[in-house]
XYZ file of C-alpha atoms in Angstrom:
62
model
C 0.000 0.000 0.000
C 1.516 3.340 -1.062
C 1.192 6.138 1.499
C 3.256 8.618 -0.491
C 6.655 10.004 0.280
C 8.493 13.168 1.088
C 11.373 13.893 -1.228
C 13.587 10.832 -1.593
C 12.174 9.250 1.582
C 9.266 6.840 1.638
C 6.864 6.954 4.569
C 6.025 3.471 5.810
C 3.091 2.944 8.157
C 4.236 -0.369 9.663
C 5.949 1.334 12.643
C 3.207 3.893 13.333
C 0.846 3.824 16.274
C -2.728 5.041 15.840
C -3.941 7.520 18.451
C -7.429 8.978 18.538
C -7.257 12.731 19.056
C -10.061 14.344 20.993
C -10.575 17.634 22.766
C -9.825 16.016 26.128
C -6.548 14.466 24.945
C -5.319 17.740 23.429
C -6.742 20.324 25.845
C -5.809 18.913 29.225
C -6.660 21.915 31.358
C -6.270 25.589 32.042
C -2.437 25.597 32.202
C -1.085 28.851 30.774
C 2.019 28.394 28.647
C 4.650 31.124 28.935
C 8.253 31.417 27.724
C 9.365 30.814 31.331
C 7.909 27.287 31.078
C 10.748 26.244 28.754
C 14.513 25.783 28.866
C 16.192 26.832 25.609
C 18.442 24.043 24.344
C 19.696 25.341 20.990
C 18.805 27.296 17.849
C 17.542 24.990 15.097
C 17.293 27.634 12.403
C 17.010 31.314 11.542
C 14.798 32.968 8.991
C 13.221 36.203 7.921
C 10.511 35.931 10.573
C 12.671 34.873 13.515
C 14.455 31.903 15.071
C 13.311 28.337 15.730
C 14.488 26.924 19.051
C 14.665 23.413 20.440
C 13.269 23.641 23.973
C 12.513 21.438 26.971
C 9.384 22.044 29.032
C 10.410 22.523 32.661
C 7.068 23.220 34.375
C 3.839 21.241 34.692
C 2.921 18.109 32.780
C 4.593 17.313 29.476
């Protein structure tokens, strides 16, 4: 079964796990996310609109 590919890479589904997404699994509560909730690890890239950072969440549930 062909699921398409991205560039030279083929995307196989044999190692994927199905997960039903619902409002309760995505929106887990009233936690407010702020920049202080994260530890900056490194810059992944820079562009015309800003930087992309790799971060680690340091407060609350993951």
